[in-house]
Coordinates of C-alpha atoms in Angstrom, one line a residue:
M16 CA -4.7 41.2 -7.2
G17 CA -1.3 39.7 -5.6
P18 CA -0.2 36.1 -5.5
I19 CA -1.9 33.6 -3.1
K20 CA 1.1 31.8 -1.4
T21 CA 1.3 28.2 -0.8
Q22 CA 3.8 25.5 -1.1
L23 CA 2.4 24.7 -4.3
T24 CA 2.8 28.7 -5.7
S25 CA 6.4 28.7 -4.2
R26 CA 7.7 25.2 -6.0
F27 CA 6.3 26.7 -9.2
N28 CA 6.5 30.2 -8.8
L29 CA 2.9 30.7 -9.6
N30 CA 0.5 33.4 -8.6
S31 CA -2.6 31.2 -8.1
P32 CA -2.7 27.7 -6.6
I33 CA -4.9 26.5 -9.2
I34 CA -3.8 23.3 -11.6
S35 CA -6.1 23.0 -14.5
A36 CA -6.6 18.8 -14.8
P37 CA -4.8 16.8 -17.2
M38 CA -7.8 15.2 -19.3
A39 CA -7.0 13.5 -22.0
G40 CA -8.0 14.4 -25.4
I41 CA -10.2 16.9 -23.5
A42 CA -7.0 19.3 -22.3
T43 CA -5.7 21.0 -25.2
P44 CA -2.0 22.4 -25.2
E45 CA -3.7 25.6 -25.7
L46 CA -6.1 25.4 -22.9
A47 CA -3.1 24.5 -20.7
A48 CA -0.8 27.4 -21.9
A49 CA -3.8 29.7 -21.2
V50 CA -4.0 28.7 -17.9
T51 CA 0.0 28.7 -17.0
K52 CA -0.2 32.0 -18.9
A53 CA -2.9 33.6 -16.3
G54 CA -0.8 32.2 -13.1
G55 CA -1.8 28.7 -12.6
L56 CA -0.3 25.6 -13.6
G57 CA -2.0 24.1 -17.0
A58 CA -1.7 20.2 -18.0
I59 CA -2.3 17.9 -20.9
G60 CA -3.4 14.2 -20.9
A61 CA -1.0 11.5 -22.6
G62 CA -3.8 9.3 -23.0
N63 CA -3.2 7.0 -25.9
Y64 CA -1.2 9.3 -27.9
S65 CA 2.0 8.3 -29.8
S66 CA 5.4 9.6 -28.1
Q67 CA 5.5 11.6 -31.4
E68 CA 2.2 13.5 -30.7
L69 CA 3.2 14.0 -27.1
K70 CA 6.2 16.0 -28.3
K71 CA 4.3 18.0 -30.4
Q72 CA 1.9 19.2 -27.8
I73 CA 4.6 19.7 -25.4
Q74 CA 6.1 21.8 -28.2
T75 CA 3.1 23.7 -28.7
V76 CA 2.9 24.8 -25.2
R77 CA 6.7 25.7 -24.7
K78 CA 6.0 27.8 -27.8
I79 CA 3.2 29.6 -26.7
L80 CA 4.4 30.3 -23.1
G81 CA 7.9 31.3 -25.1
S82 CA 9.9 28.7 -22.9
P83 CA 13.7 28.4 -23.9
E84 CA 14.4 25.1 -24.9
D85 CA 17.2 24.5 -22.6
K86 CA 14.5 25.6 -19.5
P87 CA 11.6 23.0 -18.0
V88 CA 8.3 23.9 -19.4
P89 CA 5.7 25.1 -17.0
L90 CA 3.5 22.4 -17.9
I91 CA 2.3 19.2 -16.2
V92 CA 1.9 15.7 -18.3
G93 CA -0.4 13.3 -16.9
F94 CA -0.2 9.7 -17.6
L95 CA -3.4 7.1 -16.9
G96 CA -1.4 3.7 -15.6
W97 CA -3.4 1.4 -18.1
C98 CA -2.3 3.7 -20.9
L99 CA 1.0 3.6 -19.9
D100 CA 1.2 -0.1 -19.3
K101 CA 0.3 -0.5 -23.1
S102 CA 2.8 2.3 -24.4
E103 CA 5.8 1.3 -22.2
A104 CA 5.4 -2.5 -23.5
S105 CA 5.1 -1.3 -27.0
D106 CA 7.7 0.2 -29.7
D107 CA 7.0 3.5 -28.8
P108 CA 7.3 4.0 -25.1
C109 CA 6.3 7.3 -24.0
L110 CA 7.2 8.3 -20.7
V111 CA 10.7 8.5 -21.0
A112 CA 10.1 10.7 -24.4
V113 CA 7.6 12.8 -22.0
L114 CA 10.4 13.2 -19.5
D115 CA 13.2 13.9 -22.3
Q116 CA 11.0 17.1 -23.1
N117 CA 11.6 18.5 -19.6
P118 CA 7.7 19.3 -18.1
V119 CA 8.0 20.9 -14.8
A120 CA 6.2 18.0 -13.6
V121 CA 4.4 14.6 -14.4
W122 CA 0.9 13.1 -13.0
F123 CA -0.1 9.3 -12.7
A124 CA -3.5 7.9 -11.9
F125 CA -5.5 4.8 -12.1
G126 CA -2.9 1.8 -12.4
V127 CA -2.4 -1.1 -11.0
D128 CA 1.3 -1.0 -10.2
M129 CA 2.1 3.0 -10.2
G130 CA 5.3 2.4 -8.4
R131 CA 7.5 1.2 -10.9
Y132 CA 6.7 4.4 -13.0
I133 CA 7.3 6.6 -10.0
D134 CA 10.6 4.6 -9.4
Q135 CA 11.6 5.5 -13.0
V136 CA 10.8 8.9 -12.7
H137 CA 13.1 9.1 -9.4
D138 CA 15.7 7.2 -11.4
Y139 CA 15.5 9.6 -14.5
N140 CA 15.8 12.8 -12.2
A141 CA 19.0 11.4 -10.5
R142 CA 20.5 10.0 -13.8
T143 CA 20.2 13.7 -15.7
G144 CA 20.2 16.1 -12.6
R145 CA 16.5 17.3 -13.4
N146 CA 13.8 17.6 -10.7
I147 CA 10.8 16.7 -12.8
F148 CA 8.1 16.9 -10.0
I149 CA 5.5 13.9 -9.4
F150 CA 1.8 13.9 -9.0
I151 CA -0.4 11.1 -8.2
I152 CA -4.0 11.1 -7.6
V153 CA -5.5 9.2 -4.4
S154 CA -9.0 8.4 -3.7
S155 CA -8.4 6.6 0.1
V156 CA -5.9 6.9 2.9
E157 CA -4.7 3.8 2.1
D158 CA -3.8 5.1 -1.6
A159 CA -2.2 8.2 0.3
R160 CA 0.2 6.0 2.6
I161 CA 1.1 3.6 -0.5
A162 CA 1.8 6.9 -2.4
A163 CA 3.9 8.8 0.0
A164 CA 6.1 5.7 1.0
K165 CA 7.3 5.6 -3.0
K166 CA 8.0 9.6 -2.3
V167 CA 6.1 11.3 -5.0
D168 CA 6.1 15.1 -4.3
A169 CA 2.3 15.8 -4.3
L170 CA -1.0 13.8 -3.5
V171 CA -3.9 14.8 -5.7
V172 CA -6.7 13.9 -3.2
Q173 CA -9.9 13.3 -5.6
G174 CA -13.4 12.9 -4.0
H175 CA -16.2 10.9 -5.1
E176 CA -17.9 14.2 -6.8
A177 CA -15.1 14.7 -9.5
G178 CA -15.8 14.2 -13.0
G179 CA -14.4 11.7 -15.4
H180 CA -12.6 8.6 -13.9
G181 CA -12.1 8.0 -10.4
G182 CA -12.4 6.0 -7.4
A183 CA -15.7 4.2 -7.1
E184 CA -15.8 4.0 -3.1
A185 CA -14.0 7.6 -2.6
L186 CA -15.3 9.5 0.1
P187 CA -16.8 12.8 -0.6
L188 CA -13.9 15.4 -1.1
L189 CA -14.1 17.5 2.6
V190 CA -14.1 14.2 4.1
L191 CA -11.4 12.4 2.6
L192 CA -9.0 15.7 2.5
A193 CA -9.5 15.8 6.2
A194 CA -8.5 12.0 6.7
V195 CA -5.6 12.5 4.3
M196 CA -4.5 15.7 6.0
R197 CA -4.5 13.9 9.7
E198 CA -3.0 11.1 8.2
F199 CA 0.1 13.2 7.9
E200 CA -0.4 15.8 10.0
A201 CA 2.4 14.2 12.5
A202 CA 4.9 13.6 9.6
N203 CA 8.1 15.6 9.3
E204 CA 8.5 15.0 5.7
K205 CA 5.2 14.7 3.6
P206 CA 4.2 15.4 0.0
L207 CA 2.1 18.5 -1.0
I208 CA -1.7 18.1 -0.9
M209 CA -4.0 19.2 -3.6
A210 CA -7.8 18.9 -3.6
A211 CA -10.0 17.7 -6.5
G212 CA -13.4 17.1 -6.9
A213 CA -16.4 19.4 -8.1
I214 CA -14.4 22.7 -7.3
S215 CA -15.9 25.5 -9.3
T216 CA -15.7 28.4 -7.2
G217 CA -13.5 30.8 -5.6
A218 CA -15.1 30.4 -2.5
Q219 CA -14.5 26.5 -2.6
I220 CA -11.2 27.0 -3.4
A221 CA -10.6 29.5 -0.3
G222 CA -12.1 27.0 1.7
L223 CA -9.8 24.0 0.7
L224 CA -6.9 26.5 1.2
S225 CA -7.8 27.2 4.7
M226 CA -8.2 23.5 5.4
G227 CA -4.8 23.4 4.5
A228 CA -4.6 22.2 0.7
D229 CA -1.7 23.4 -0.9
G230 CA -3.7 23.7 -4.5
V231 CA -6.5 22.5 -6.1
V232 CA -7.0 21.0 -9.6
L233 CA -10.0 22.1 -11.4
G234 CA -11.4 20.1 -14.4
T235 CA -15.0 20.7 -15.3
R236 CA -14.8 24.3 -14.8
F237 CA -12.0 24.4 -17.6
L238 CA -14.2 22.5 -19.8
F239 CA -16.5 25.8 -20.4
T240 CA -14.0 27.2 -22.4
P241 CA -13.2 27.7 -26.1
E242 CA -9.7 25.9 -25.5
C243 CA -11.5 22.9 -24.3
S244 CA -11.8 20.3 -27.2
Y245 CA -15.5 19.2 -25.9
G246 CA -17.4 19.9 -29.3
A247 CA -20.6 22.2 -29.5
A248 CA -23.1 19.4 -28.7
Q249 CA -20.6 18.5 -25.4
K250 CA -20.6 22.2 -24.5
Q251 CA -24.3 22.4 -24.8
A252 CA -24.9 19.7 -22.5
L253 CA -23.1 21.4 -20.1
L254 CA -24.6 24.3 -20.1
D255 CA -28.1 22.5 -19.9
A256 CA -26.8 20.5 -17.0
D257 CA -28.2 21.5 -13.2
H258 CA -26.7 20.6 -9.9
N259 CA -28.3 17.0 -10.0
S260 CA -27.3 16.0 -13.8
T261 CA -24.3 13.6 -13.4
A262 CA -23.8 10.1 -12.4
R263 CA -21.0 7.8 -11.5
T264 CA -21.1 4.6 -12.6
A265 CA -19.4 2.1 -15.3
A266 CA -22.0 2.3 -17.7
F267 CA -20.2 5.0 -19.5
D268 CA -17.0 2.7 -20.2
E269 CA -19.4 -0.4 -20.7
V270 CA -21.2 1.1 -24.2
L271 CA -17.6 2.8 -25.0
K272 CA -15.9 -0.9 -24.4
L273 CA -13.3 0.8 -22.4
N274 CA -12.8 -2.2 -19.8
N275 CA -9.0 -1.5 -19.2
W276 CA -9.7 0.6 -16.0
P277 CA -8.4 -0.8 -12.7
P278 CA -10.8 -2.1 -10.1
N279 CA -12.9 0.2 -8.3
C280 CA -12.6 2.7 -11.0
N281 CA -15.6 4.2 -12.7
G282 CA -16.5 7.4 -14.6
R283 CA -18.9 10.6 -13.8
A284 CA -20.3 12.0 -16.7
I285 CA -23.5 13.9 -17.6
S286 CA -26.4 11.5 -16.9
N287 CA -28.9 10.9 -20.5
K288 CA -30.0 7.7 -22.2
I289 CA -26.8 5.4 -21.6
I290 CA -28.3 5.9 -17.9
D291 CA -31.9 5.1 -18.6
D292 CA -30.9 2.1 -20.6
V293 CA -29.4 0.4 -17.6
K294 CA -32.5 1.7 -15.2
A295 CA -34.9 0.2 -18.0
G296 CA -32.9 -3.1 -17.3
L297 CA -31.3 -3.4 -20.7
G298 CA -28.4 -6.1 -21.5
L299 CA -25.0 -4.9 -22.4
E300 CA -25.3 -5.8 -26.0
E301 CA -28.5 -3.8 -26.4
R302 CA -27.0 -0.9 -24.8
I303 CA -24.1 -0.9 -26.8
Q304 CA -26.3 -1.3 -30.2
K305 CA -28.4 1.4 -29.1
F306 CA -25.3 3.8 -27.9
E307 CA -23.5 3.2 -31.3
E308 CA -26.6 3.8 -33.3
S309 CA -27.0 7.4 -31.5
K310 CA -23.3 8.0 -32.6
R311 CA -23.7 7.1 -36.1
S312 CA -26.7 9.8 -36.1
E313 CA -25.7 13.8 -36.4
S314 CA -28.7 14.6 -34.5
D315 CA -29.2 12.2 -32.0
T316 CA -27.3 13.6 -29.0
S317 CA -28.9 11.6 -26.5
R318 CA -26.5 8.9 -25.9
L319 CA -23.3 11.8 -25.9
V320 CA -20.7 11.0 -23.3
V321 CA -19.8 14.3 -21.4
W322 CA -17.4 13.4 -18.6
A323 CA -18.5 16.3 -15.8
G324 CA -18.1 16.3 -11.9
S325 CA -21.1 17.2 -9.9
G326 CA -20.2 20.8 -9.8
V327 CA -21.3 21.1 -13.6
G328 CA -24.3 23.2 -12.8
M329 CA -22.3 26.0 -10.7
T330 CA -21.5 27.4 -14.5
N331 CA -23.5 28.8 -17.2
E332 CA -21.2 30.3 -19.5
I333 CA -18.2 30.0 -22.0
K334 CA -15.3 31.8 -21.7
G335 CA -11.6 31.9 -22.2
A336 CA -9.5 29.8 -20.0
A337 CA -7.2 32.7 -18.9
D338 CA -10.4 34.8 -17.8
V339 CA -11.5 31.7 -15.7
L340 CA -8.5 31.4 -13.9
R341 CA -8.3 35.3 -13.1
D342 CA -11.9 35.2 -11.7
L343 CA -11.0 32.4 -9.7
H344 CA -7.8 33.8 -8.1
S345 CA -9.8 37.0 -7.7
E346 CA -12.7 35.2 -5.9
T347 CA -10.4 33.0 -4.2
V348 CA -8.6 36.3 -2.3
K349 CA -12.0 38.1 -1.9
Q350 CA -13.1 35.4 0.2
L351 CA -9.9 34.7 2.2
Q352 CA -10.3 38.4 3.1
I353 CA -13.5 38.0 4.0
S354 CA -12.5 34.9 6.2
T355 CA -9.7 36.7 8.1
K356 CA -12.8 39.2 9.5
L357 CA -14.3 36.7 11.3
L358 CA -11.3 36.8 13.8
S359 CA -11.0 40.5 14.0

């Protein structure tokens, strides 16, 4: 099918306004490359990787796509603010190392002061003559205002339904997207607006584009792919999940001993005995002990952390990422065509 034309697809010469989320440790170079090759825009997450490991991953994407060394590689590299704080304070800072690899875009999320990193990218672009695009996650209208004032290129409006980490008090995606779009409707210059959170079907994508979104970001949908790094037990948990299988809570991070996330940020994952332990009133020490005992067992998956959004029940098969992208594109085009008939 033909391309879908939005500001996002025009900016990056894409066929589809679909981005695969930069899920740290989960979105592999192979996943990112497959999405880009199929007409979307793929991403990897920097997480706590070293600069050398990130260079290796970016080069893997470049090689798969056949991107010349002297051209930008069509890839987003996502940074978590708190991980970037540690990296930039170490003897192995990652941000400039990644910028030197010339990805088409970087992505910032979940930091206390993301402005300094946004400024750093702007300065780098001015110094080198490059035009590396800046995405940033926002989970409130106030977040969006602050980010726009820093001259980011795109806002990723993330609703409460999203899997993995996000705003603990974020509104549902449809409400938040409408509120953010209203905030900028009279602006002469405004960032592109992406929608994120429990998006699993082409019909949803068509609806969000009709609302005015320039593109969409999908994470959970791309977990159901062989390219995703989730193991067999995690993928089985995804396949077994239904529409009420996830929970947004700090409980998953608590047992993982991840206390670096900024205030008002928690995670959505598939609900299991980790949540049962909280409901049973167990103290943190006992919950950690039970989690670690379960992790040591090869057969016990009852406390396996599987990050996923509330749309997890919409998918019931593992399929290659390129096929997923093409299916979503086709579904979106068909739904947009159906929508136009409402006015005929």
